[in-house]
């Protein structure tokens, strides 16, 4: 007998509500509605972090 994805998801939702309460209830609909708006920002932050890591590791004066 396997666990259905909806059962697992509902368990995760219950855990999130128990931990974060009203914050989860407020943020969840917005995240579901505007899911992909954060993708460009996430990609830009990863790219800038990689660039910073690369530049930081270079020896510039030798």
mmCIF file of C-alpha atoms in Angstrom:
data_model
loop_
_atom_site.group_PDB
_atom_site.id
_atom_site.type_symbol
_atom_site.label_atom_id
_atom_site.label_comp_id
_atom_site.label_asym_id
_atom_site.label_seq_id
_atom_site.Cartn_x
_atom_site.Cartn_y
_atom_site.Cartn_z
ATOM 1 C CA UNK A 1 0.000 0.000 0.000
ATOM 2 C CA UNK A 2 1.689 3.182 -1.197
ATOM 3 C CA UNK A 3 1.053 6.729 -0.133
ATOM 4 C CA UNK A 4 -0.731 8.834 -2.712
ATOM 5 C CA UNK A 5 0.908 12.166 -3.605
ATOM 6 C CA UNK A 6 -2.170 14.028 -2.375
ATOM 7 C CA UNK A 7 -1.831 12.363 1.049
ATOM 8 C CA UNK A 8 1.827 13.322 1.236
ATOM 9 C CA UNK A 9 1.080 16.868 0.087
ATOM 10 C CA UNK A 10 -1.655 17.273 2.638
ATOM 11 C CA UNK A 11 0.735 16.078 5.349
ATOM 12 C CA UNK A 12 3.265 18.696 4.205
ATOM 13 C CA UNK A 13 0.555 21.349 4.218
ATOM 14 C CA UNK A 14 -0.472 20.369 7.746
ATOM 15 C CA UNK A 15 3.136 20.554 8.917
ATOM 16 C CA UNK A 16 3.645 23.944 7.271
ATOM 17 C CA UNK A 17 0.444 25.306 8.810
ATOM 18 C CA UNK A 18 1.410 23.983 12.221
ATOM 19 C CA UNK A 19 4.843 25.595 11.988
ATOM 20 C CA UNK A 20 4.054 28.916 10.304
ATOM 21 C CA UNK A 21 0.305 29.361 10.824
ATOM 22 C CA UNK A 22 -1.105 32.609 9.464
ATOM 23 C CA UNK A 23 2.068 33.428 7.543
ATOM 24 C CA UNK A 24 1.640 30.251 5.488
ATOM 25 C CA UNK A 25 -2.045 31.013 4.881
ATOM 26 C CA UNK A 26 -1.158 34.523 3.703
ATOM 27 C CA UNK A 27 1.800 33.655 1.464
ATOM 28 C CA UNK A 28 0.634 30.368 -0.075
ATOM 29 C CA UNK A 29 -2.050 31.771 -2.432
ATOM 30 C CA UNK A 30 0.311 34.472 -3.701
ATOM 31 C CA UNK A 31 3.082 31.958 -4.377
ATOM 32 C CA UNK A 32 0.659 29.640 -6.180
ATOM 33 C CA UNK A 33 -0.669 32.494 -8.322
ATOM 34 C CA UNK A 34 2.672 34.161 -9.149
ATOM 35 C CA UNK A 35 4.982 31.173 -9.111
ATOM 36 C CA UNK A 36 7.358 32.030 -11.946
ATOM 37 C CA UNK A 37 7.919 35.713 -11.171
ATOM 38 C CA UNK A 38 10.844 34.813 -8.914
ATOM 39 C CA UNK A 39 12.729 32.764 -11.526
ATOM 40 C CA UNK A 40 14.616 35.701 -13.137
ATOM 41 C CA UNK A 41 15.606 37.060 -9.734
ATOM 42 C CA UNK A 42 16.806 33.642 -8.594
ATOM 43 C CA UNK A 43 18.844 33.125 -11.765
ATOM 44 C CA UNK A 44 20.372 36.597 -11.480
ATOM 45 C CA UNK A 45 21.348 36.033 -7.859
ATOM 46 C CA UNK A 46 22.948 32.670 -8.652
ATOM 47 C CA UNK A 47 24.834 34.213 -11.576
ATOM 48 C CA UNK A 48 26.092 37.139 -9.514
ATOM 49 C CA UNK A 49 27.128 34.798 -6.698
ATOM 50 C CA UNK A 50 29.080 32.649 -9.167
ATOM 51 C CA UNK A 51 30.733 35.744 -10.640
ATOM 52 C CA UNK A 52 31.695 37.003 -7.192
ATOM 53 C CA UNK A 53 33.110 33.592 -6.288
ATOM 54 C CA UNK A 54 35.150 33.533 -9.508
ATOM 55 C CA UNK A 55 36.478 37.079 -9.087
ATOM 56 C CA UNK A 56 37.285 36.543 -5.425
ATOM 57 C CA UNK A 57 39.469 33.532 -6.259
ATOM 58 C CA UNK A 58 41.570 35.323 -8.889
ATOM 59 C CA UNK A 59 45.024 36.698 -8.187
ATOM 60 C CA UNK A 60 45.016 40.189 -9.622
ATOM 61 C CA UNK A 61 48.458 41.624 -8.952
ATOM 62 C CA UNK A 62 50.871 38.857 -9.879
#
